mmCIF file of C-alpha atoms and ligand atoms in Angstrom:
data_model
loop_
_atom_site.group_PDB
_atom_site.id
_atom_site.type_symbol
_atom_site.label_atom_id
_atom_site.label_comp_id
_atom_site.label_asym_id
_atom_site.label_seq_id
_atom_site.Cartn_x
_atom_site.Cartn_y
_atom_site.Cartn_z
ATOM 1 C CA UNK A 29 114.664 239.259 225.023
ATOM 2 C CA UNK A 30 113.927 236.329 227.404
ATOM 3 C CA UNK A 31 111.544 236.336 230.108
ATOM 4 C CA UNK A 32 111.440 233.727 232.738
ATOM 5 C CA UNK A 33 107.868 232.953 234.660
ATOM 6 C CA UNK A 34 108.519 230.406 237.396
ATOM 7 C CA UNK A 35 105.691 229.169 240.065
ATOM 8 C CA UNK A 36 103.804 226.528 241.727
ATOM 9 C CA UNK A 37 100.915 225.042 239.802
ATOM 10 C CA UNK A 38 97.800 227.184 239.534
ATOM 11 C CA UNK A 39 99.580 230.156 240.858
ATOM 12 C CA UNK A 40 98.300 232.138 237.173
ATOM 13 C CA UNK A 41 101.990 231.998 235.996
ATOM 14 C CA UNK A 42 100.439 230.293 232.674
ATOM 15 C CA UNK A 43 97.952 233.313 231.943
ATOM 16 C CA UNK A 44 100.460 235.898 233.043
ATOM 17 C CA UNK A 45 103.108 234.451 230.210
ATOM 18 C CA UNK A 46 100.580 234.506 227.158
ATOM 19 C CA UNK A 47 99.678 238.082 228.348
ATOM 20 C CA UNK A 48 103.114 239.112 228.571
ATOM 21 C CA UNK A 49 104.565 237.241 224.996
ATOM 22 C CA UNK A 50 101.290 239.427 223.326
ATOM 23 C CA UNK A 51 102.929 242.853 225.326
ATOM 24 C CA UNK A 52 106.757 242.383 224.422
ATOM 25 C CA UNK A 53 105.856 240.115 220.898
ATOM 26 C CA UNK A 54 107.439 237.285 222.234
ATOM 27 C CA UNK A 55 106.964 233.522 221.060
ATOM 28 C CA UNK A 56 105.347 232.270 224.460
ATOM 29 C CA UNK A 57 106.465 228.588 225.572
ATOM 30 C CA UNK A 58 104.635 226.494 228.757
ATOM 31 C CA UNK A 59 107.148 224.300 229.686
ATOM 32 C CA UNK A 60 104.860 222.281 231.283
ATOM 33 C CA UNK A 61 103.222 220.823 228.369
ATOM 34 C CA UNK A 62 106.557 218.992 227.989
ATOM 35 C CA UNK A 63 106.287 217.253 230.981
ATOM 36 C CA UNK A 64 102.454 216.662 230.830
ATOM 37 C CA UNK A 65 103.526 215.130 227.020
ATOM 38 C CA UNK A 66 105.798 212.815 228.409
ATOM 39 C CA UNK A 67 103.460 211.511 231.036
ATOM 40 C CA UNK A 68 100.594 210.981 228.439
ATOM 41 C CA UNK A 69 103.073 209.059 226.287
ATOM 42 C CA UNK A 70 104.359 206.923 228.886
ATOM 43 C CA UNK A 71 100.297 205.683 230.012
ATOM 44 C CA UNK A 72 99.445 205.940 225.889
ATOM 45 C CA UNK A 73 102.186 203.182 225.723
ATOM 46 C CA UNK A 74 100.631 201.296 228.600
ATOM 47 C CA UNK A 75 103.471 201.600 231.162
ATOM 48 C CA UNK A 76 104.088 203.401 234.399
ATOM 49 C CA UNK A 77 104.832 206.666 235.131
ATOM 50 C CA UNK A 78 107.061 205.349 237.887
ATOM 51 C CA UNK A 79 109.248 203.527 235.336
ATOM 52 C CA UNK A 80 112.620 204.979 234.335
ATOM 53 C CA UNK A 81 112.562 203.312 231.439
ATOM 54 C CA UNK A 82 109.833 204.063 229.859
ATOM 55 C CA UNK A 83 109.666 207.801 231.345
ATOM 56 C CA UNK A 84 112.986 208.320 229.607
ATOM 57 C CA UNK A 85 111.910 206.666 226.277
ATOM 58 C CA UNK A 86 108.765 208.893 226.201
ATOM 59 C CA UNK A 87 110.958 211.755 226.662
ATOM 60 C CA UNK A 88 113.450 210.775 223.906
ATOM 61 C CA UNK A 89 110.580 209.896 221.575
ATOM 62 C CA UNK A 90 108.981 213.016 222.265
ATOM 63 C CA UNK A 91 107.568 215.737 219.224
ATOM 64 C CA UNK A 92 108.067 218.863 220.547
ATOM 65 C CA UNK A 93 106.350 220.267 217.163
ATOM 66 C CA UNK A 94 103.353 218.049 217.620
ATOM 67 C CA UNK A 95 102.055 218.431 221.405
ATOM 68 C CA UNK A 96 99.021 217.115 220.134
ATOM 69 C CA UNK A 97 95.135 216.864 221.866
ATOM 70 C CA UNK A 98 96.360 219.696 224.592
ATOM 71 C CA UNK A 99 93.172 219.819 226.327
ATOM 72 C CA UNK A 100 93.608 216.291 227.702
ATOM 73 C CA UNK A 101 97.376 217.046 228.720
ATOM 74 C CA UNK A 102 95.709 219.926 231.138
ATOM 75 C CA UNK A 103 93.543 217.026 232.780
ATOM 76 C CA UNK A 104 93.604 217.128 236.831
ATOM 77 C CA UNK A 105 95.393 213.632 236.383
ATOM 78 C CA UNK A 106 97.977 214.593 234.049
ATOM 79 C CA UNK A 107 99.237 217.434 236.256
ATOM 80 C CA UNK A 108 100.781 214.729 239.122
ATOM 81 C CA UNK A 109 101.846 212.117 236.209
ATOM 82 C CA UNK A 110 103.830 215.286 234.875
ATOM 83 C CA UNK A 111 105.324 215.781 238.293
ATOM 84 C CA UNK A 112 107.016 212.068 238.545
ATOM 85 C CA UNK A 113 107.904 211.867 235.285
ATOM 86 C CA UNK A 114 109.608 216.152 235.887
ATOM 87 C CA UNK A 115 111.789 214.624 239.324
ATOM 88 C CA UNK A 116 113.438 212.180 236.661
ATOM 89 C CA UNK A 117 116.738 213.750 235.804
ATOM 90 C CA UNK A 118 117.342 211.978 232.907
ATOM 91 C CA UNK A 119 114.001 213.082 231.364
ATOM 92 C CA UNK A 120 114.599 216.735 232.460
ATOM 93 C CA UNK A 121 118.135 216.575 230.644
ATOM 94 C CA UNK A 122 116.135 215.206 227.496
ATOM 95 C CA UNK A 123 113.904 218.261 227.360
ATOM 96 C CA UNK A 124 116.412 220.865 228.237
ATOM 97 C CA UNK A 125 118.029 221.726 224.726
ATOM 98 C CA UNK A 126 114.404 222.049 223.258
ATOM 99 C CA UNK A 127 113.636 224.267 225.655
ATOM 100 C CA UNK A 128 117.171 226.509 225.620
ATOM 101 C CA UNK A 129 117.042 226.694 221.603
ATOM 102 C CA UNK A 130 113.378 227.985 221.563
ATOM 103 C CA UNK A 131 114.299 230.799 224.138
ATOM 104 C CA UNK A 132 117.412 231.462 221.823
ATOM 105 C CA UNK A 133 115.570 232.087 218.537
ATOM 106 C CA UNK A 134 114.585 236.243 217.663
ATOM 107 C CA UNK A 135 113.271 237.951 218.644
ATOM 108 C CA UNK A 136 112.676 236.251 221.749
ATOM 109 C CA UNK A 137 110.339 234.162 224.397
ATOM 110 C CA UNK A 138 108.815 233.944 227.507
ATOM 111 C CA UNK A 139 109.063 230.347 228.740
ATOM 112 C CA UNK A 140 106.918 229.811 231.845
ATOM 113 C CA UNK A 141 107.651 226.739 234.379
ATOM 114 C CA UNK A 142 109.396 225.679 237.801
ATOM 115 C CA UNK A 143 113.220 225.985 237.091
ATOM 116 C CA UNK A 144 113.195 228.460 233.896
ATOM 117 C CA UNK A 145 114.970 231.474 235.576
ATOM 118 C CA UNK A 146 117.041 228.610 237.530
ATOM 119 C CA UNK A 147 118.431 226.140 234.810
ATOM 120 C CA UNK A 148 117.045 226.867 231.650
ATOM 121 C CA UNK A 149 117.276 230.777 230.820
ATOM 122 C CA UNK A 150 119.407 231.500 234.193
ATOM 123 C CA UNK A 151 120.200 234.599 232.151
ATOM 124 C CA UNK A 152 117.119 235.674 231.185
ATOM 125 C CA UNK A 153 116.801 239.365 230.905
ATOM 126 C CA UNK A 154 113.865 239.135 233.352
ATOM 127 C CA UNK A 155 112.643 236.719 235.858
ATOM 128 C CA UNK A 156 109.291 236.647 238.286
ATOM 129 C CA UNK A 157 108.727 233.934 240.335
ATOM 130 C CA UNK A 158 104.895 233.910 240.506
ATOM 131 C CA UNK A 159 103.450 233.007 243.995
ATOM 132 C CA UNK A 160 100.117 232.541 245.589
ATOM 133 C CA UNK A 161 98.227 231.106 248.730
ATOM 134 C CA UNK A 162 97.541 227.448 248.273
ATOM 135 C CA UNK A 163 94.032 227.904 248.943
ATOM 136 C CA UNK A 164 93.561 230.330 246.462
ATOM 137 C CA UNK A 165 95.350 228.976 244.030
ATOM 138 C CA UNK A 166 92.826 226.324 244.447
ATOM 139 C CA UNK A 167 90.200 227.851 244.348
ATOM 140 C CA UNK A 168 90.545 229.642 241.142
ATOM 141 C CA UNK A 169 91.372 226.105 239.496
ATOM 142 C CA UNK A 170 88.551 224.524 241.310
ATOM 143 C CA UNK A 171 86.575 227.678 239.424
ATOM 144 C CA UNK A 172 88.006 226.455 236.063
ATOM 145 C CA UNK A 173 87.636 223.181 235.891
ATOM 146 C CA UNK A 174 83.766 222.791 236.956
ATOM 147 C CA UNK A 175 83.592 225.720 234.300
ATOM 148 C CA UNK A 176 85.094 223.287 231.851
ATOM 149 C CA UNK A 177 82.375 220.437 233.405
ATOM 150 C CA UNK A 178 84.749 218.290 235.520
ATOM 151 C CA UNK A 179 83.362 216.981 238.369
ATOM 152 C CA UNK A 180 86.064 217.674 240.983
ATOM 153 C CA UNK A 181 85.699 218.836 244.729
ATOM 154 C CA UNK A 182 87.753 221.962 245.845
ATOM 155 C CA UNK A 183 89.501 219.669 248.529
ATOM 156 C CA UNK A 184 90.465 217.320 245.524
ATOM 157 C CA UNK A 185 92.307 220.332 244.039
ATOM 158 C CA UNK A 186 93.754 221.697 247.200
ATOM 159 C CA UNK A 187 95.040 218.344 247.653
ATOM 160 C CA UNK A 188 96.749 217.904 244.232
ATOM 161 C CA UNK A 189 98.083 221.523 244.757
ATOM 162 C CA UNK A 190 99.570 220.278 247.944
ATOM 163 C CA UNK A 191 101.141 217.078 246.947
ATOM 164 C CA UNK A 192 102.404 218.923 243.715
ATOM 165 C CA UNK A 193 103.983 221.652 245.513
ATOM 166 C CA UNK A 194 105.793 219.435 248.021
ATOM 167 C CA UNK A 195 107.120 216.986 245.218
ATOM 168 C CA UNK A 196 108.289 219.714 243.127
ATOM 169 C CA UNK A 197 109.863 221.906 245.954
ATOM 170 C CA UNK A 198 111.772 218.672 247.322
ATOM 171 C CA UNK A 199 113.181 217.107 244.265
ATOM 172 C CA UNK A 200 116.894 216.554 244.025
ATOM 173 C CA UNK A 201 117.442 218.183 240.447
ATOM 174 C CA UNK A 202 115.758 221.349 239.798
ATOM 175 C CA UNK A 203 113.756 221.654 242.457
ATOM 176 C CA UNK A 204 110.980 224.464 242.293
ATOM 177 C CA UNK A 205 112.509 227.586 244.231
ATOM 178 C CA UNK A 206 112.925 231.153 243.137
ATOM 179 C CA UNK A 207 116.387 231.991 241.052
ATOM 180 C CA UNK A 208 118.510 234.367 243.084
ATOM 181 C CA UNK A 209 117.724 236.975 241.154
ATOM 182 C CA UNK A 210 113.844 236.670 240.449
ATOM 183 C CA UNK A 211 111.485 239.414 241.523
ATOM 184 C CA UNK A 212 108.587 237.673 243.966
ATOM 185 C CA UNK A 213 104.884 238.383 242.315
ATOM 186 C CA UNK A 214 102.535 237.375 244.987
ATOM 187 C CA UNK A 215 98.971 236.768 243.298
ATOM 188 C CA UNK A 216 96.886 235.863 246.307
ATOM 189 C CA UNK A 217 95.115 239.271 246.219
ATOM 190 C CA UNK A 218 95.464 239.972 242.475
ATOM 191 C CA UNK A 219 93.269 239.468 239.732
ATOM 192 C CA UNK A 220 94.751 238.808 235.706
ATOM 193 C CA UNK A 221 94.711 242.411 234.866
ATOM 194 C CA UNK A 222 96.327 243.251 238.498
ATOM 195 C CA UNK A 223 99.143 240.672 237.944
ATOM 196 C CA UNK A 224 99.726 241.711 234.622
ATOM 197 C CA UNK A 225 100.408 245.304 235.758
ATOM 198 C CA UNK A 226 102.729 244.617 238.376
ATOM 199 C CA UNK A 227 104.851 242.381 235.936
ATOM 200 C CA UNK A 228 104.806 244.830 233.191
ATOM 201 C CA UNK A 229 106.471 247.003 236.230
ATOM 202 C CA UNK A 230 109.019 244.624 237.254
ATOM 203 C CA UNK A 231 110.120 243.717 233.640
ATOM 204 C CA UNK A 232 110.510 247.797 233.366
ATOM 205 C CA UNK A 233 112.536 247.967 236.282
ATOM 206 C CA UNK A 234 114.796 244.640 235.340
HETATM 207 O O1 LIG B 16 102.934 223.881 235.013
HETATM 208 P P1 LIG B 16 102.217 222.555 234.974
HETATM 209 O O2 LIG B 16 101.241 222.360 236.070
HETATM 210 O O3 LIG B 16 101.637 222.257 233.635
HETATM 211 O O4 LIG B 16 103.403 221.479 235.177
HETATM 212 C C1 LIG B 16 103.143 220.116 235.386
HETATM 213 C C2 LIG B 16 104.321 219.524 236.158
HETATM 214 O O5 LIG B 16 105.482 219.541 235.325
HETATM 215 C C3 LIG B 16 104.720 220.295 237.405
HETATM 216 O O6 LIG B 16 104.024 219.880 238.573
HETATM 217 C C4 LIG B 16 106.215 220.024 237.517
HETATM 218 O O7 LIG B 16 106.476 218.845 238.235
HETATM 219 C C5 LIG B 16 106.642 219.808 236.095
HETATM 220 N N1 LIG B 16 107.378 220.943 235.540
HETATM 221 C C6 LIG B 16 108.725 221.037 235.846
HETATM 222 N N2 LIG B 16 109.489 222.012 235.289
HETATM 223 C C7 LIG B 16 108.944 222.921 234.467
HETATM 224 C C8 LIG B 16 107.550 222.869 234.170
HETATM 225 C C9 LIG B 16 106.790 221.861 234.744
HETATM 226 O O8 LIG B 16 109.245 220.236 236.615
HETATM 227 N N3 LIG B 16 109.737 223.854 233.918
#
């Protein structure tokens, strides 16, 4: 069984996956750690995100089995140098096979991202494109990093949202957008255990 969880960024598509691998027993893969990875390799090496040579060598180089020190992928930063480094097509096709054979091994996955239900598993048994109100979407990442201690301001967050979402909705190659056949899970006026009901549902119905 694979399960496809596609959405903007904060939109709770990352919490909704873990629950749902735990429900189904499903190995549980977020595919953006790839592309954080890559962009922490790239500055680790002392280049520029905005270099196709060096994105793509990061990407080839990459250990999928070690994505090592994840708490400073998930830094505000890392978030937009994942974003350039994800509208690279070269480094997308790099990741792609990873990402393909770990939804292919029993007894299954859920693989949460942008363009899983579109490129990756476009046969996934189910799909859910998560959605949410930017502002609340920023809001409840505002809410988790000054719980982690980062001093941010909520229109710092709403901003990165923004930028995000318009770079990854207006990419040339696999560009954020719900797959045909994806059931829409709006989260503005959900909470976890809300969200996780109405997937449960949808999968059901699938
Ligand atoms: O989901 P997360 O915020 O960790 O993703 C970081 C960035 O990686 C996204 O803004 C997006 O540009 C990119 N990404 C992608 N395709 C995926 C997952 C993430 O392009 N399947």
């Amino acid at each position: 069984m694979i399960i496809a969880i596609d959405g903007p960024a904060a939109s709770g598509k990352g919490t909704l996956a873990r629950r749902l691998a735990v429900r189904y027993g499903l190995r549980h893969l977020d595919t953006g750690m790839l592309y954080r990875a890559v962009a922490r390799a790239v500055i680790d090496a002392g280049a520029d995100v905005a270099d196709p040579a060096a994105r793509l060598a990061a990407a080839r180089a990459l250990d999928v089995t070690h994505l090592k020190d994840a708490a400073s992928l998930r830094e505000p930063g890392m978030g937009e140098a994942a974003s350039i480094v994800a509208a690279d097509p070269a480094v997308r096709a790099e990741i792609l096979a990873f990402q393909r054979g770990f939804a292919d091994q029993p007894p299954g996955a859920v693989l949460d991202g942008r363009d899983i239900g579109s490129v990756v598993c476009p046969g996934a048994d189910a799909k859910i494109f998560v959605t949410a109100a930017p502002e609340a979407r920023a809001e409840r990442r505002w809410r988790e990093l000054v719980g982690n201690g980062v001093a941010i301001s909520y229109e710092q967050v709403l901003d990165d949202i923004r930028r995000r979402d318009d770079r990854d909705t207006s990419r040339a190659v696999a560009p954020l957008r719900p797959a045909a056949d994806a059931h829409l899970l709006d989260t503005t006026e959900l909470d976890i255990e809300a969200a996780f009901r109405a997937a449960v549902d949808l999968i059901s119905g699938s």
